[in-house]
Amino acid sequence: MKGSCSQLARCALFCLFMSRLHICSAYAEQWWTSSEASWKPVSSDYNWSHRRTGTRPDWSPYFGNWLHYRPSELLSNDKSSNIVIEGKHVRPWTVGRMCKFLRQKDDSGKDEAFELKSIYEESAKGDWAKGFIEKRINTADREDDVPLWQLGHIFNKTPYRVTALPCSLPPKLEGVGAESSRVTIVMPDGCTVSGPRWLPTNEEADELQQWKDKDGKNAMRFQFCELWLAEGTAESTKVGAFVMYDGITGELVQIFRMKEVLLPNESGDDPEKGISMDQLESTIDDKSRLIRKDIVDADMLRALRCGESLDNVFQQSHFTSFAGRAVRCSSPNGAEEECTTNMAAGNDGASNIVASLLAPKGKEAQHIDIRFEDGVYLRVPKSFCPGTFADDAEVCLELGSLRLDDGGFHRVRMTGCRKSGGFDVCAYERWQ
C-alpha cells in the first residue's frame, strides 16, 4: 500500500510539472521538454549537502572584484540592437575589491547552519544592501576616510533551501511564494542560482502597485537573481552576476558583475579582526584567473565580446560534446525534479549540437544582452513592469562564459513565465 501511495504521489507531481511547463509556449524547444527527457525527484537537502560554502568550522576566504553598472546606461537607446558592449556602450560605474568569509556555524555537528561575512571597499558596494550594510571599524590598512563596509548573515538549513524574506503584501498574495527566495545548486561544482522565483501576473503586478496596508504604506518585496558559474576544483574560480529589480514596480535597479577566487585556507585571516585587502590579494596564487586573462579560444572571445550573435559565435567553435542538468520546481516554494543530458558528435540526435541548444528566439526587445571584455555575457529582462511581458511569454535570465582551462563554454539559464508562477526551471549547459 505504501508503494502504491508513493507511486500515486510521484504521478501527481509529474502531472503538475507537465501542466506548468505547457503554460509557457516557448518551452517546447528546450532539451529538457523533449519526449526523451527523464525527470526524477531531487532530495529536499540536495542543495544544502552539495554546497561548497560554509562546510568547515574555520573561515574559508574568497577574494573578488565587483563591477557595478547603471541601468540608465544599459537601457539607453543609442544602440542599433539590444546587445550592449562593454567599453563601447557602457563602462562600470564603480569597481572595487571585496572579500567574504564563510564557516560552518553549528556546534552540534549536524551541519544545520553556516555563517557569511562580506567585507567591501566603498567602490565595491555600489547601491547594494542599503539599510543593512554597515561601516566597518577594525581595518588593518585603510585610512578612516576610505572605509570598509561589512554585511553578515547566518544561513539555516531548510527544505530545498527556501527561506522567507521581509515583505508586505496584499492578503491574496501571501503564501504563493511572493515572500520567499531559494538557492539551487544547478550543477555541483559548476553552477548556483539564488533569488525569489515568483513573478506576478500583469493583473497582480498592477494590484501590487496600488495596494496599501492599514497604515497606508505601500507593498514591499524583493526581486533579485544571483547567478554563479564555477571553474576549477571546489569552485576555486567563479564568475557571477547579481541582477536586482524593484519588487513592486518591476523596474531594473542595478546590475553588478562578480569575479572571485578561493584563497588558501592557511591565510589565517579572521573577519572579526583587522582586515587588509592588500594582504588578502597578495595570497592569490594566480591573479590571471581573477582578471580572466588566459582565454583559450581567442576567436570565440573576439566574436563574443564584439557583439556577434550567439549563433555566429558558436559556428566558429569546435565543440564535440555537450552536457546539461536542469532543475524545475513545482511552485516557488515547492519540490524539485532534475533532468540530465549528455551528447557527443556522431551520436543519434546530436549531429547539430550547437544549433539546437542556443538561446530561445523571440522577445529580444524585452531583454538586454551585455557582452563583457573577458568572455562573459549576461542576458536579462529590461523590466518586469506591467505589460512588459504577456502572462504566457517566456522570461529568461542567462549568464554564460568561455571557460579558462579547457577552451569550453558554459552557461546557466533561469526561465519561466508569469502565468506559471515565475521562474520554474534552472538549467546548466556546458560545451567542450
Short mmCIF file of C-alpha atoms in Angstrom, two decimals:
data_model
loop_
_atom_site.label_atom_id
_atom_site.label_comp_id
_atom_site.label_asym_id
_atom_site.label_seq_id
_atom_site.Cartn_x
_atom_site.Cartn_y
_atom_site.Cartn_z
CA MET A 1 0.00 0.00 0.00
CA LYS A 2 2.88 2.31 0.83
CA GLY A 3 4.42 1.72 -2.57
CA SER A 4 1.12 2.45 -4.32
CA CYS A 5 0.70 5.72 -2.43
CA SER A 6 4.26 6.71 -3.28
CA GLN A 7 3.70 5.96 -6.96
CA LEU A 8 0.47 7.97 -6.96
CA ALA A 9 2.24 10.90 -5.33
CA ARG A 10 5.04 10.83 -7.91
CA CYS A 11 2.48 10.60 -10.72
CA ALA A 12 0.55 13.58 -9.35
CA LEU A 13 3.76 15.61 -9.03
CA PHE A 14 4.77 14.73 -12.60
CA CYS A 15 1.35 15.81 -13.93
CA LEU A 16 1.65 19.09 -12.04
CA PHE A 17 5.09 19.77 -13.53
CA MET A 18 3.91 19.00 -17.06
CA SER A 19 0.83 21.19 -16.78
CA ARG A 20 3.04 24.10 -15.65
CA LEU A 21 5.55 23.56 -18.45
CA HIS A 22 2.94 23.78 -21.21
CA ILE A 23 1.66 27.10 -19.86
CA CYS A 24 4.74 28.76 -21.38
CA SER A 25 4.70 28.09 -25.09
CA ALA A 26 8.43 28.85 -25.57
CA TYR A 27 9.43 25.80 -23.52
CA ALA A 28 8.60 23.44 -26.39
CA GLU A 29 12.05 23.98 -27.94
CA GLN A 30 14.17 23.11 -24.91
CA TRP A 31 16.05 19.82 -24.47
CA TRP A 32 14.51 19.24 -21.05
CA THR A 33 10.99 19.25 -22.53
CA SER A 34 11.70 16.65 -25.21
CA SER A 35 9.98 13.26 -25.13
CA GLU A 36 13.33 11.70 -24.23
CA ALA A 37 13.82 13.83 -21.13
CA SER A 38 13.77 11.74 -17.95
CA TRP A 39 12.91 13.54 -14.72
CA LYS A 40 13.43 12.29 -11.20
CA PRO A 41 12.80 13.82 -7.77
CA VAL A 42 15.55 15.79 -6.01
CA SER A 43 16.09 15.27 -2.29
CA SER A 44 14.99 18.22 -0.16
CA ASP A 45 18.52 18.54 1.26
CA TYR A 46 20.37 18.24 -2.09
CA ASN A 47 21.04 21.98 -2.38
CA TRP A 48 22.40 22.01 1.16
CA SER A 49 24.54 18.88 1.10
CA HIS A 50 26.13 19.74 -2.28
CA ARG A 51 27.18 23.28 -1.36
CA ARG A 52 30.86 24.27 -1.15
CA THR A 53 30.34 27.25 1.15
CA GLY A 54 30.45 27.12 4.94
CA THR A 55 31.30 23.42 5.19
CA ARG A 56 34.22 23.67 7.64
CA PRO A 57 34.45 25.15 11.16
CA ASP A 58 37.27 27.55 10.20
CA TRP A 59 36.77 30.54 7.95
CA SER A 60 37.17 29.93 4.20
CA PRO A 61 38.17 33.20 2.48
CA TYR A 62 37.23 34.36 -1.03
CA PHE A 63 38.59 37.46 -2.73
CA GLY A 64 36.95 39.21 -5.65
CA ASN A 65 36.28 42.25 -7.80
CA TRP A 66 32.75 43.67 -8.07
CA LEU A 67 31.79 45.85 -11.03
CA HIS A 68 28.57 47.87 -10.92
CA TYR A 69 26.65 49.08 -13.99
CA ARG A 70 24.00 51.77 -14.13
CA PRO A 71 20.66 50.64 -15.64
CA SER A 72 20.25 54.07 -17.26
CA GLU A 73 23.35 53.42 -19.39
CA LEU A 74 22.47 49.81 -20.15
CA LEU A 75 18.98 50.77 -21.29
CA SER A 76 19.91 53.85 -23.35
CA ASN A 77 18.53 53.97 -26.89
CA ASP A 78 21.72 54.87 -28.77
CA LYS A 79 22.35 51.26 -29.87
CA SER A 80 21.10 49.61 -33.05
CA SER A 81 20.32 46.36 -31.18
CA ASN A 82 19.77 45.03 -27.66
CA ILE A 83 23.42 43.95 -27.42
CA VAL A 84 25.40 46.17 -25.04
CA ILE A 85 29.19 46.03 -25.46
CA GLU A 86 31.41 46.88 -22.52
CA GLY A 87 33.92 49.55 -23.45
CA LYS A 88 31.82 50.74 -26.40
CA HIS A 89 28.34 51.32 -24.98
CA VAL A 90 28.93 51.12 -21.25
CA ARG A 91 31.64 51.10 -18.62
CA PRO A 92 31.41 50.12 -14.94
CA TRP A 93 30.02 52.82 -12.71
CA THR A 94 32.23 51.63 -9.83
CA VAL A 95 34.82 48.86 -9.45
CA GLY A 96 36.15 47.65 -6.13
CA ARG A 97 37.54 44.78 -4.11
CA MET A 98 35.62 42.64 -1.70
CA CYS A 99 36.30 39.58 0.41
CA LYS A 100 33.93 37.14 2.01
CA PHE A 101 34.43 34.59 4.73
CA LEU A 102 32.31 31.51 5.32
CA ARG A 103 32.30 28.91 8.08
CA GLN A 104 30.07 26.23 9.47
CA LYS A 105 28.00 27.67 12.31
CA ASP A 106 26.79 24.63 14.20
CA ASP A 107 28.24 23.24 17.41
CA SER A 108 26.06 20.12 17.28
CA GLY A 109 27.99 18.65 14.36
CA LYS A 110 24.78 18.22 12.34
CA ASP A 111 25.60 20.89 9.73
CA GLU A 112 22.42 22.89 10.25
CA ALA A 113 23.78 26.40 9.59
CA PHE A 114 26.67 28.39 8.14
CA GLU A 115 27.82 31.98 8.54
CA LEU A 116 28.80 34.53 5.91
CA LYS A 117 30.69 37.78 6.48
CA SER A 118 31.22 40.01 3.43
CA ILE A 119 33.59 42.98 3.51
CA TYR A 120 33.61 45.63 0.77
CA GLU A 121 35.61 48.60 -0.31
CA GLU A 122 33.48 51.70 -0.79
CA SER A 123 33.75 51.31 -4.56
CA ALA A 124 32.69 47.65 -4.40
CA LYS A 125 29.36 48.06 -2.64
CA GLY A 126 27.63 50.37 -5.12
CA ASP A 127 24.00 50.73 -4.00
CA TRP A 128 23.97 47.23 -2.55
CA ALA A 129 22.16 46.38 0.72
CA LYS A 130 21.02 49.87 1.66
CA GLY A 131 19.83 49.84 5.27
CA PHE A 132 21.64 46.58 6.03
CA ILE A 133 25.31 47.18 5.27
CA GLU A 134 27.35 48.92 7.96
CA LYS A 135 30.67 50.74 8.20
CA ARG A 136 33.49 48.54 9.42
CA ILE A 137 35.79 49.78 12.19
CA ASN A 138 38.60 47.22 12.53
CA THR A 139 40.53 47.61 9.29
CA ALA A 140 44.24 46.93 9.03
CA ASP A 141 45.48 49.09 6.16
CA ARG A 142 42.76 51.63 5.33
CA GLU A 143 42.59 55.26 6.28
CA ASP A 144 39.48 56.48 8.09
CA ASP A 145 38.36 58.47 5.03
CA VAL A 146 38.39 55.28 2.88
CA PRO A 147 36.26 52.93 4.97
CA LEU A 148 35.43 49.30 4.51
CA TRP A 149 31.86 48.07 4.81
CA GLN A 150 30.54 44.77 6.07
CA LEU A 151 27.45 42.61 5.85
CA GLY A 152 26.84 39.41 7.79
CA HIS A 153 24.23 36.67 7.73
CA ILE A 154 23.62 33.19 9.08
CA PHE A 155 22.01 30.70 6.69
CA ASN A 156 19.96 27.90 8.22
CA LYS A 157 19.20 24.57 6.62
CA THR A 158 15.68 24.41 5.15
CA PRO A 159 13.98 22.06 2.64
CA TYR A 160 15.23 22.96 -0.87
CA ARG A 161 16.95 25.97 0.76
CA VAL A 162 13.75 28.01 0.58
CA THR A 163 13.72 30.92 3.02
CA ALA A 164 11.30 33.76 3.77
CA LEU A 165 12.26 37.38 3.05
CA PRO A 166 10.87 40.54 4.66
CA CYS A 167 7.78 41.68 2.78
CA SER A 168 4.44 43.46 2.98
CA LEU A 169 1.85 42.05 0.56
CA PRO A 170 -1.88 42.02 -0.19
CA PRO A 171 -3.51 39.12 1.72
CA LYS A 172 -4.37 37.25 -1.50
CA LEU A 173 -0.66 37.07 -2.44
CA GLU A 174 0.51 35.68 0.89
CA GLY A 175 1.63 32.06 0.76
CA VAL A 176 2.07 31.84 -3.04
CA GLY A 177 5.84 32.33 -2.91
CA ALA A 178 5.97 36.11 -3.31
CA GLU A 179 7.72 36.34 0.05
CA SER A 180 10.37 33.63 -0.43
CA SER A 181 13.76 33.04 -2.02
CA ARG A 182 15.57 29.80 -2.76
CA VAL A 183 19.08 28.58 -3.56
CA THR A 184 19.50 25.94 -6.27
CA ILE A 185 22.74 24.12 -6.96
CA VAL A 186 22.04 23.53 -10.62
CA MET A 187 25.33 21.69 -11.19
CA PRO A 188 27.56 20.63 -8.28
CA ASP A 189 30.93 22.41 -8.56
CA GLY A 190 29.57 24.16 -11.65
CA CYS A 191 26.65 26.48 -11.09
CA THR A 192 24.43 28.00 -8.38
CA VAL A 193 21.35 30.22 -8.66
CA SER A 194 19.64 32.09 -5.85
CA GLY A 195 16.76 34.53 -5.54
CA PRO A 196 12.95 34.74 -5.45
CA ARG A 197 11.25 32.60 -8.10
CA TRP A 198 7.75 34.09 -8.00
CA LEU A 199 6.63 36.51 -10.72
CA PRO A 200 3.27 38.29 -10.58
CA THR A 201 0.82 38.14 -13.45
CA ASN A 202 0.16 41.52 -15.05
CA GLU A 203 -3.04 41.81 -13.02
CA GLU A 204 -1.18 41.00 -9.79
CA ALA A 205 1.58 43.45 -10.71
CA ASP A 206 -0.99 46.24 -11.06
CA GLU A 207 -2.51 45.29 -7.72
CA LEU A 208 0.91 45.35 -6.01
CA GLN A 209 1.49 48.92 -7.16
CA GLN A 210 -1.91 50.13 -5.95
CA TRP A 211 -2.19 48.26 -2.64
CA LYS A 212 -1.54 49.87 0.76
CA ASP A 213 -1.65 48.29 4.21
CA LYS A 214 -3.84 49.52 7.08
CA ASP A 215 -1.23 52.16 7.93
CA GLY A 216 -1.20 53.49 4.37
CA LYS A 217 2.20 52.01 3.50
CA ASN A 218 2.93 50.60 0.06
CA ALA A 219 3.58 46.94 -0.64
CA MET A 220 7.19 45.76 -0.29
CA ARG A 221 9.04 42.69 -1.57
CA PHE A 222 12.41 41.75 -3.04
CA GLN A 223 13.07 40.67 -6.64
CA PHE A 224 16.64 39.72 -7.48
CA CYS A 225 18.67 36.96 -9.06
CA GLU A 226 22.22 35.85 -8.28
CA LEU A 227 23.88 33.63 -10.89
CA TRP A 228 27.25 31.88 -10.43
CA LEU A 229 29.39 29.83 -12.81
CA ALA A 230 32.34 27.98 -11.24
CA GLU A 231 35.62 26.67 -12.62
CA GLY A 232 38.49 24.79 -11.10
CA THR A 233 38.48 22.44 -8.11
CA ALA A 234 35.83 23.06 -5.45
CA GLU A 235 34.67 26.31 -7.06
CA SER A 236 38.14 27.82 -6.76
CA THR A 237 37.33 30.36 -9.50
CA LYS A 238 33.88 31.85 -10.06
CA VAL A 239 32.16 34.46 -12.20
CA GLY A 240 28.78 35.79 -11.19
CA ALA A 241 26.10 38.38 -11.75
CA PHE A 242 23.63 39.98 -9.37
CA VAL A 243 20.54 41.50 -11.00
CA MET A 244 18.13 43.46 -8.85
CA TYR A 245 14.64 44.74 -9.71
CA ASP A 246 12.13 46.77 -7.75
CA GLY A 247 9.88 44.06 -6.31
CA ILE A 248 6.77 46.23 -6.71
CA THR A 249 7.23 48.35 -9.86
CA GLY A 250 9.36 45.78 -11.70
CA GLU A 251 11.97 48.37 -12.75
CA LEU A 252 15.61 47.31 -13.14
CA VAL A 253 17.51 48.76 -10.17
CA GLN A 254 21.10 47.59 -10.61
CA ILE A 255 23.38 45.02 -12.20
CA PHE A 256 26.78 44.00 -11.00
CA ARG A 257 29.40 41.51 -12.12
CA MET A 258 31.42 39.45 -9.67
CA LYS A 259 34.73 37.67 -10.16
CA GLU A 260 36.03 35.61 -7.23
CA VAL A 261 38.86 33.24 -6.33
CA LEU A 262 39.21 30.99 -3.30
CA LEU A 263 42.15 31.98 -1.11
CA PRO A 264 44.39 29.46 0.66
CA ASN A 265 42.79 28.27 3.90
CA GLU A 266 46.09 28.77 5.68
CA SER A 267 45.93 32.53 5.06
CA GLY A 268 44.83 32.76 8.68
CA ASP A 269 42.61 35.80 8.24
CA ASP A 270 39.73 36.34 10.63
CA PRO A 271 36.97 38.78 9.58
CA GLU A 272 36.37 39.62 13.22
CA LYS A 273 39.88 41.09 13.44
CA GLY A 274 41.70 43.64 11.33
CA ILE A 275 41.37 43.08 7.59
CA SER A 276 43.88 44.11 4.94
CA MET A 277 42.63 43.94 1.36
CA ASP A 278 46.21 44.30 0.13
CA GLN A 279 47.41 41.36 2.23
CA LEU A 280 44.49 39.18 1.14
CA GLU A 281 45.10 39.97 -2.54
CA SER A 282 48.78 39.08 -2.14
CA THR A 283 47.86 35.48 -1.24
CA ILE A 284 46.19 34.78 -4.61
CA ASP A 285 48.18 32.03 -6.32
CA ASP A 286 47.33 33.07 -9.87
CA LYS A 287 45.99 36.60 -10.34
CA SER A 288 45.36 35.95 -14.04
CA ARG A 289 42.37 33.81 -13.02
CA LEU A 290 40.79 36.77 -11.26
CA ILE A 291 41.11 39.05 -14.28
CA ARG A 292 40.29 36.14 -16.65
CA LYS A 293 43.23 36.89 -18.88
CA ASP A 294 44.01 33.46 -20.34
CA ILE A 295 41.00 32.57 -22.51
CA VAL A 296 41.95 29.58 -24.67
CA ASP A 297 39.83 30.30 -27.76
CA ALA A 298 40.82 33.79 -28.93
CA ASP A 299 38.49 33.71 -31.94
CA MET A 300 35.42 32.94 -29.87
CA LEU A 301 36.44 35.57 -27.32
CA ARG A 302 36.73 38.20 -30.04
CA ALA A 303 33.37 37.30 -31.57
CA LEU A 304 31.58 37.19 -28.24
CA ARG A 305 32.79 40.49 -26.85
CA CYS A 306 32.36 42.31 -30.17
CA GLY A 307 28.63 41.59 -30.16
CA GLU A 308 28.27 38.68 -32.59
CA SER A 309 25.06 36.70 -32.16
CA LEU A 310 25.43 33.51 -30.15
CA ASP A 311 24.62 31.56 -33.29
CA ASN A 312 27.60 33.08 -35.10
CA VAL A 313 29.86 32.70 -32.07
CA PHE A 314 29.08 29.00 -31.84
CA GLN A 315 29.52 28.40 -35.56
CA GLN A 316 33.19 29.30 -35.08
CA SER A 317 33.60 26.72 -32.32
CA HIS A 318 34.95 23.19 -32.43
CA PHE A 319 32.78 21.70 -29.71
CA THR A 320 32.22 17.96 -29.87
CA SER A 321 30.29 17.27 -26.66
CA PHE A 322 27.50 18.77 -24.59
CA ALA A 323 26.24 18.07 -21.06
CA GLY A 324 23.43 19.65 -19.09
CA ARG A 325 21.38 19.45 -15.92
CA ALA A 326 18.01 21.13 -15.48
CA VAL A 327 16.13 21.58 -12.21
CA ARG A 328 12.46 22.50 -12.07
CA CYS A 329 10.30 23.37 -9.08
CA SER A 330 6.62 22.60 -8.68
CA SER A 331 6.00 26.09 -7.23
CA PRO A 332 8.13 28.96 -5.86
CA ASN A 333 8.22 27.12 -2.52
CA GLY A 334 7.74 23.58 -3.84
CA ALA A 335 9.63 20.36 -4.52
CA GLU A 336 12.26 19.92 -7.22
CA GLU A 337 12.98 17.44 -10.00
CA GLU A 338 16.10 17.06 -12.14
CA CYS A 339 16.89 16.05 -15.70
CA THR A 340 20.35 15.46 -17.20
CA THR A 341 21.66 15.04 -20.73
CA ASN A 342 24.94 14.15 -22.41
CA MET A 343 25.62 14.30 -26.14
CA ALA A 344 28.61 13.76 -28.37
CA ALA A 345 29.12 14.49 -32.04
CA GLY A 346 28.12 11.47 -34.07
CA ASN A 347 25.55 10.23 -31.57
CA ASP A 348 21.91 9.94 -32.61
CA GLY A 349 20.18 13.27 -32.22
CA ALA A 350 23.44 15.13 -31.63
CA SER A 351 24.52 15.87 -35.21
CA ASN A 352 23.75 19.55 -34.67
CA ILE A 353 24.95 20.10 -31.14
CA VAL A 354 25.12 23.87 -31.48
CA ALA A 355 22.06 24.99 -33.43
CA SER A 356 19.51 23.07 -31.37
CA LEU A 357 20.72 24.34 -28.00
CA LEU A 358 21.10 28.09 -28.35
CA ALA A 359 19.01 30.68 -26.57
CA PRO A 360 15.29 30.66 -27.42
CA LYS A 361 14.34 33.15 -30.10
CA GLY A 362 11.81 35.91 -29.66
CA LYS A 363 11.19 38.56 -27.03
CA GLU A 364 14.65 40.04 -27.69
CA ALA A 365 13.25 43.55 -27.44
CA GLN A 366 12.36 42.87 -23.80
CA HIS A 367 15.87 41.65 -22.89
CA ILE A 368 19.34 43.19 -22.92
CA ASP A 369 22.41 41.16 -23.84
CA ILE A 370 25.55 42.52 -22.17
CA ARG A 371 28.94 41.44 -23.55
CA PHE A 372 31.89 41.84 -21.22
CA GLU A 373 35.51 42.09 -22.29
CA ASP A 374 36.62 38.91 -20.51
CA GLY A 375 34.47 36.39 -22.39
CA VAL A 376 31.36 36.63 -20.20
CA TYR A 377 27.87 37.66 -21.27
CA LEU A 378 24.66 38.36 -19.36
CA ARG A 379 21.14 38.37 -20.81
CA VAL A 380 18.36 39.75 -18.56
CA PRO A 381 14.89 41.29 -18.83
CA LYS A 382 14.90 45.07 -19.12
CA SER A 383 11.97 45.28 -16.75
CA PHE A 384 9.14 43.37 -15.10
CA CYS A 385 6.81 46.37 -15.22
CA PRO A 386 3.16 45.52 -16.01
CA GLY A 387 2.70 44.97 -19.74
CA THR A 388 6.38 44.30 -20.48
CA PHE A 389 5.75 40.57 -20.82
CA ALA A 390 2.49 38.81 -21.59
CA ASP A 391 1.50 36.36 -18.90
CA ASP A 392 2.44 33.36 -21.08
CA ALA A 393 5.67 34.84 -22.53
CA GLU A 394 8.96 33.26 -21.54
CA VAL A 395 11.25 35.34 -19.31
CA CYS A 396 14.92 34.42 -19.10
CA LEU A 397 17.97 35.40 -17.06
CA GLU A 398 21.13 33.94 -18.56
CA LEU A 399 24.82 34.07 -17.66
CA GLY A 400 27.42 32.43 -19.91
CA SER A 401 31.20 32.43 -20.27
CA LEU A 402 34.13 30.95 -22.08
CA ARG A 403 36.00 28.60 -19.75
CA LEU A 404 39.57 29.35 -18.71
CA ASP A 405 41.10 25.89 -18.59
CA ASP A 406 39.70 23.77 -21.38
CA GLY A 407 38.53 26.15 -24.10
CA GLY A 408 34.94 25.17 -23.47
CA PHE A 409 31.85 27.24 -22.86
CA HIS A 410 29.14 27.06 -20.20
CA ARG A 411 26.05 28.95 -19.16
CA VAL A 412 23.13 28.95 -16.76
CA ARG A 413 19.56 29.97 -17.57
CA MET A 414 16.70 30.69 -15.21
CA THR A 415 13.42 30.66 -17.15
CA GLY A 416 9.70 30.83 -16.57
CA CYS A 417 6.65 32.98 -17.19
CA ARG A 418 4.16 34.97 -15.17
CA LYS A 419 1.32 32.51 -15.74
CA SER A 420 3.30 29.53 -14.44
CA GLY A 421 4.03 31.35 -11.17
CA GLY A 422 7.50 32.53 -12.10
CA PHE A 423 10.93 31.03 -12.71
CA ASP A 424 10.35 27.30 -12.51
CA VAL A 425 13.34 25.95 -14.47
CA CYS A 426 17.08 26.44 -13.93
CA ALA A 427 19.38 24.82 -16.49
CA TYR A 428 23.16 24.49 -16.65
CA GLU A 429 24.75 23.68 -20.02
CA ARG A 430 28.37 23.02 -20.90
CA TRP A 431 30.08 22.55 -24.28
CA GLN A 432 33.55 21.06 -24.76
#
